[in-house]
PDB file of C-alpha atoms in Angstrom:
ATOM      1  CA  UNK H1458      86.504  77.470 112.792  1.00  0.00           C
ATOM      2  CA  UNK H1459      82.912  78.270 111.828  1.00  0.00           C
ATOM      3  CA  UNK H1460      81.422  81.193 109.991  1.00  0.00           C
ATOM      4  CA  UNK H1461      81.161  84.548 111.695  1.00  0.00           C
ATOM      5  CA  UNK H1462      77.698  85.227 113.070  1.00  0.00           C
ATOM      6  CA  UNK H1463      75.528  87.589 111.091  1.00  0.00           C
ATOM      7  CA  UNK H1464      74.809  89.685 114.159  1.00  0.00           C
ATOM      8  CA  UNK H1465      76.234  90.205 117.631  1.00  0.00           C
ATOM      9  CA  UNK H1466      73.743  91.222 120.284  1.00  0.00           C
ATOM     10  CA  UNK H1467      74.345  93.888 122.935  1.00  0.00           C
ATOM     11  CA  UNK H1468      75.627  91.363 125.500  1.00  0.00           C
ATOM     12  CA  UNK H1469      78.068  89.861 122.972  1.00  0.00           C
ATOM     13  CA  UNK H1470      79.426  93.331 122.173  1.00  0.00           C
ATOM     14  CA  UNK H1471      79.735  94.236 125.867  1.00  0.00           C
ATOM     15  CA  UNK H1472      81.599  90.984 126.535  1.00  0.00           C
ATOM     16  CA  UNK H1473      83.919  91.515 123.590  1.00  0.00           C
ATOM     17  CA  UNK H1474      84.730  95.073 124.693  1.00  0.00           C
ATOM     18  CA  UNK H1475      85.571  93.821 128.199  1.00  0.00           C
ATOM     19  CA  UNK H1476      87.604  90.833 126.988  1.00  0.00           C
ATOM     20  CA  UNK H1477      89.652  92.977 124.609  1.00  0.00           C
ATOM     21  CA  UNK H1478      90.806  95.059 127.550  1.00  0.00           C
ATOM     22  CA  UNK H1479      91.390  92.117 129.898  1.00  0.00           C
ATOM     23  CA  UNK H1480      90.762  88.539 128.818  1.00  0.00           C
ATOM     24  CA  UNK H1481      91.554  87.257 132.303  1.00  0.00           C
ATOM     25  CA  UNK H1482      88.403  88.620 133.932  1.00  0.00           C
ATOM     26  CA  UNK H1483      86.495  85.869 135.695  1.00  0.00           C
ATOM     27  CA  UNK H1484      83.122  84.684 134.410  1.00  0.00           C
ATOM     28  CA  UNK H1485      81.597  86.083 137.611  1.00  0.00           C
ATOM     29  CA  UNK H1486      83.055  89.537 137.009  1.00  0.00           C
ATOM     30  CA  UNK H1487      82.004  89.492 133.357  1.00  0.00           C
ATOM     31  CA  UNK H1488      78.491  88.359 134.292  1.00  0.00           C
ATOM     32  CA  UNK H1489      78.187  91.226 136.799  1.00  0.00           C
ATOM     33  CA  UNK H1490      79.344  93.790 134.252  1.00  0.00           C
ATOM     34  CA  UNK H1491      77.052  92.634 131.435  1.00  0.00           C
ATOM     35  CA  UNK H1492      74.043  91.815 133.644  1.00  0.00           C
ATOM     36  CA  UNK H1493      73.933  88.097 132.884  1.00  0.00           C
ATOM     37  CA  UNK H1494      74.598  84.778 134.608  1.00  0.00           C
ATOM     38  CA  UNK H1495      78.027  83.167 134.869  1.00  0.00           C
ATOM     39  CA  UNK H1496      76.954  80.140 132.851  1.00  0.00           C
ATOM     40  CA  UNK H1497      75.432  82.320 130.115  1.00  0.00           C
ATOM     41  CA  UNK H1498      78.667  84.301 129.851  1.00  0.00           C
ATOM     42  CA  UNK H1499      80.714  81.095 129.636  1.00  0.00           C
ATOM     43  CA  UNK H1500      78.451  79.742 126.850  1.00  0.00           C
ATOM     44  CA  UNK H1501      78.681  83.020 124.940  1.00  0.00           C
ATOM     45  CA  UNK H1502      82.481  83.142 125.162  1.00  0.00           C
ATOM     46  CA  UNK H1503      82.738  79.511 124.057  1.00  0.00           C
ATOM     47  CA  UNK H1504      80.456  80.257 121.067  1.00  0.00           C
ATOM     48  CA  UNK H1505      82.379  83.425 120.154  1.00  0.00           C
ATOM     49  CA  UNK H1506      85.634  81.433 120.112  1.00  0.00           C
ATOM     50  CA  UNK H1507      84.111  78.571 118.136  1.00  0.00           C
ATOM     51  CA  UNK H1508      82.661  80.977 115.543  1.00  0.00           C
ATOM     52  CA  UNK H1509      86.021  82.721 115.174  1.00  0.00           C
ATOM     53  CA  UNK H1510      84.824  86.070 116.528  1.00  0.00           C
ATOM     54  CA  UNK H1511      87.541  85.699 119.183  1.00  0.00           C
ATOM     55  CA  UNK H1512      90.503  84.704 117.068  1.00  0.00           C
ATOM     56  CA  UNK H1513      93.157  84.526 119.805  1.00  0.00           C
ATOM     57  CA  UNK H1514      93.816  85.305 123.445  1.00  0.00           C
ATOM     58  CA  UNK H1515      97.086  87.238 123.719  1.00  0.00           C
ATOM     59  CA  UNK H1516      99.375  88.661 126.352  1.00  0.00           C
ATOM     60  CA  UNK H1517     100.802  92.093 125.581  1.00  0.00           C
ATOM     61  CA  UNK H1518     104.272  92.317 127.057  1.00  0.00           C
ATOM     62  CA  UNK H1519     105.414  95.407 128.919  1.00  0.00           C
ATOM     63  CA  UNK H1520     107.838  97.714 127.154  1.00  0.00           C
ATOM     64  CA  UNK H1521     110.182  96.933 130.083  1.00  0.00           C
ATOM     65  CA  UNK H1522     110.796  93.487 128.572  1.00  0.00           C
ATOM     66  CA  UNK H1523     111.921  95.021 125.279  1.00  0.00           C
ATOM     67  CA  UNK H1524     115.263  96.115 126.779  1.00  0.00           C
ATOM     68  CA  UNK H1525     117.435  96.977 123.790  1.00  0.00           C
ATOM     69  CA  UNK H1526     115.266  95.358 121.144  1.00  0.00           C
ATOM     70  CA  UNK H1527     114.690  97.214 117.922  1.00  0.00           C
ATOM     71  CA  UNK H1528     111.172  97.900 116.708  1.00  0.00           C
ATOM     72  CA  UNK H1529     110.793  99.106 113.151  1.00  0.00           C
ATOM     73  CA  UNK H1530     107.893 100.210 110.990  1.00  0.00           C
ATOM     74  CA  UNK H1531     108.674  99.369 107.373  1.00  0.00           C
ATOM     75  CA  UNK H1532     106.829 100.786 104.361  1.00  0.00           C
ATOM     76  CA  UNK H1533     107.137  98.430 101.396  1.00  0.00           C
ATOM     77  CA  UNK H1534     106.445  99.196  97.724  1.00  0.00           C
ATOM     78  CA  UNK H1535     106.334  96.150  95.450  1.00  0.00           C
ATOM     79  CA  UNK H1536     107.368  96.106  91.791  1.00  0.00           C
ATOM     80  CA  UNK H1537     104.232  94.139  90.940  1.00  0.00           C
ATOM     81  CA  UNK H1538     101.087  93.253  92.868  1.00  0.00           C
ATOM     82  CA  UNK H1539     100.198  90.359  90.549  1.00  0.00           C
ATOM     83  CA  UNK H1540      98.424  87.646  92.495  1.00  0.00           C
ATOM     84  CA  UNK H1541     101.225  85.106  92.863  1.00  0.00           C
ATOM     85  CA  UNK H1542     103.817  87.782  93.720  1.00  0.00           C
ATOM     86  CA  UNK H1543     101.496  89.382  96.263  1.00  0.00           C
ATOM     87  CA  UNK H1544     100.825  85.971  97.833  1.00  0.00           C
ATOM     88  CA  UNK H1545     104.561  85.198  97.926  1.00  0.00           C
ATOM     89  CA  UNK H1546     105.306  88.410  99.849  1.00  0.00           C
ATOM     90  CA  UNK H1547     102.378  87.830 102.223  1.00  0.00           C
ATOM     91  CA  UNK H1548     103.578  84.272 102.900  1.00  0.00           C
ATOM     92  CA  UNK H1549     107.119  85.460 103.620  1.00  0.00           C
ATOM     93  CA  UNK H1550     105.762  87.901 106.219  1.00  0.00           C
ATOM     94  CA  UNK H1551     103.528  85.225 107.795  1.00  0.00           C
ATOM     95  CA  UNK H1552     106.529  82.933 108.240  1.00  0.00           C
ATOM     96  CA  UNK H1553     108.741  85.512 109.987  1.00  0.00           C
ATOM     97  CA  UNK H1554     108.432  85.518 113.785  1.00  0.00           C
ATOM     98  CA  UNK H1555     109.929  89.029 113.937  1.00  0.00           C
ATOM     99  CA  UNK H1556     106.906  90.392 112.032  1.00  0.00           C
ATOM    100  CA  UNK H1557     104.409  91.554 114.632  1.00  0.00           C
ATOM    101  CA  UNK H1558     101.921  93.014 112.183  1.00  0.00           C
ATOM    102  CA  UNK H1559     101.650  93.276 108.423  1.00  0.00           C
ATOM    103  CA  UNK H1560      99.052  95.320 106.551  1.00  0.00           C
ATOM    104  CA  UNK H1561      98.256  95.421 102.838  1.00  0.00           C
ATOM    105  CA  UNK H1562      97.335  99.080 102.359  1.00  0.00           C
ATOM    106  CA  UNK H1563      96.243 101.643  99.804  1.00  0.00           C
ATOM    107  CA  UNK H1564      98.265 104.743  98.998  1.00  0.00           C
ATOM    108  CA  UNK H1565     101.943 105.347  98.296  1.00  0.00           C
ATOM    109  CA  UNK H1566     103.085 101.927  99.533  1.00  0.00           C
ATOM    110  CA  UNK H1567     101.666  98.424  99.311  1.00  0.00           C
ATOM    111  CA  UNK H1568     102.475  97.059 102.778  1.00  0.00           C
ATOM    112  CA  UNK H1569     103.245  98.354 106.239  1.00  0.00           C
ATOM    113  CA  UNK H1570     105.201  95.876 108.324  1.00  0.00           C
ATOM    114  CA  UNK H1571     105.904  96.146 112.053  1.00  0.00           C
ATOM    115  CA  UNK H1572     109.056  94.314 113.147  1.00  0.00           C
ATOM    116  CA  UNK H1573     110.447  93.513 116.591  1.00  0.00           C
ATOM    117  CA  UNK H1574     114.087  92.417 116.460  1.00  0.00           C
ATOM    118  CA  UNK H1575     116.825  91.533 118.921  1.00  0.00           C
ATOM    119  CA  UNK H1576     119.267  94.176 117.682  1.00  0.00           C
ATOM    120  CA  UNK H1577     120.380  96.247 114.699  1.00  0.00           C
ATOM    121  CA  UNK H1578     122.376  93.337 113.279  1.00  0.00           C
ATOM    122  CA  UNK H1579     119.181  91.271 113.052  1.00  0.00           C
ATOM    123  CA  UNK H1580     117.378  94.292 111.583  1.00  0.00           C
ATOM    124  CA  UNK H1581     120.074  94.530 108.907  1.00  0.00           C
ATOM    125  CA  UNK H1582     119.875  90.791 108.092  1.00  0.00           C
ATOM    126  CA  UNK H1583     116.070  90.765 107.848  1.00  0.00           C
ATOM    127  CA  UNK H1584     115.750  93.963 105.832  1.00  0.00           C
ATOM    128  CA  UNK H1585     118.508  92.879 103.480  1.00  0.00           C
ATOM    129  CA  UNK H1586     117.023  89.429 102.827  1.00  0.00           C
ATOM    130  CA  UNK H1587     113.309  90.289 102.711  1.00  0.00           C
ATOM    131  CA  UNK H1588     113.349  93.846 101.369  1.00  0.00           C
ATOM    132  CA  UNK H1589     116.634  95.081  99.855  1.00  0.00           C
ATOM    133  CA  UNK H1590     117.582  91.880  97.990  1.00  0.00           C
ATOM    134  CA  UNK H1591     114.067  90.551  97.302  1.00  0.00           C
ATOM    135  CA  UNK H1592     113.309  90.626  93.568  1.00  0.00           C
ATOM    136  CA  UNK H1593     109.764  92.042  93.772  1.00  0.00           C
ATOM    137  CA  UNK H1594     110.552  94.931  96.145  1.00  0.00           C
ATOM    138  CA  UNK H1595     110.733  98.312  94.398  1.00  0.00           C
ATOM    139  CA  UNK H1596     111.661 100.186  97.567  1.00  0.00           C
ATOM    140  CA  UNK H1597     111.276 100.129 101.319  1.00  0.00           C
ATOM    141  CA  UNK H1598     111.629 102.696 104.077  1.00  0.00           C
ATOM    142  CA  UNK H1599     112.084 101.978 107.772  1.00  0.00           C
ATOM    143  CA  UNK H1600     111.304 104.082 110.795  1.00  0.00           C
ATOM    144  CA  UNK H1601     112.891 102.891 114.037  1.00  0.00           C
ATOM    145  CA  UNK H1602     110.590 103.214 117.054  1.00  0.00           C
ATOM    146  CA  UNK H1603     112.070 105.344 119.848  1.00  0.00           C
ATOM    147  CA  UNK H1604     109.097 105.145 122.236  1.00  0.00           C
ATOM    148  CA  UNK H1605     106.111 102.826 122.320  1.00  0.00           C
ATOM    149  CA  UNK H1606     103.279 105.223 123.181  1.00  0.00           C
ATOM    150  CA  UNK H1607     100.263 102.921 122.801  1.00  0.00           C
ATOM    151  CA  UNK H1608      99.878  99.294 121.774  1.00  0.00           C
ATOM    152  CA  UNK H1609      96.612  97.440 121.413  1.00  0.00           C
ATOM    153  CA  UNK H1610      94.459  95.666 118.894  1.00  0.00           C
ATOM    154  CA  UNK H1611      91.115  96.649 120.423  1.00  0.00           C
ATOM    155  CA  UNK H1612      88.152  97.035 118.094  1.00  0.00           C
ATOM    156  CA  UNK H1613      85.648  99.210 120.007  1.00  0.00           C
ATOM    157  CA  UNK H1614      82.165  97.772 119.468  1.00  0.00           C
ATOM    158  CA  UNK H1615      79.117  99.992 119.871  1.00  0.00           C
ATOM    159  CA  UNK H1616      76.649  98.619 122.430  1.00  0.00           C
TER     160      UNK H1616
END
């Protein structure tokens, strides 16, 4: 993966806004919407992926597929944020498939972790192992999601 470009032009930003909403739009459709040629759009998208501007192409699953899954938002306060301990916690979150998102934040807590689990038994196992019994966790607090109102990772770019 290369370095991020120093500047995105108007067409790049338009493309990125469109792709964030629907990355399955055809090159023809994208070209029409940004006022460019199909081949130019394809080159731009290839470059944006190569440079790491587009990090991944994802499919957001419908809440219908969640069935009885448990989603939890967990606030985590560490005992110490010394480098190696911080890195150890980060690595543990990166390795867990049930972690959808993990943010190192300022304020009352150190991390906010979004979990998606099969059931409450899995929730109990994960929170016990990674939060309650982990040596560098001062405290944690979970909120169980009752309704998924909006989910996206869009970054609106000004054009």
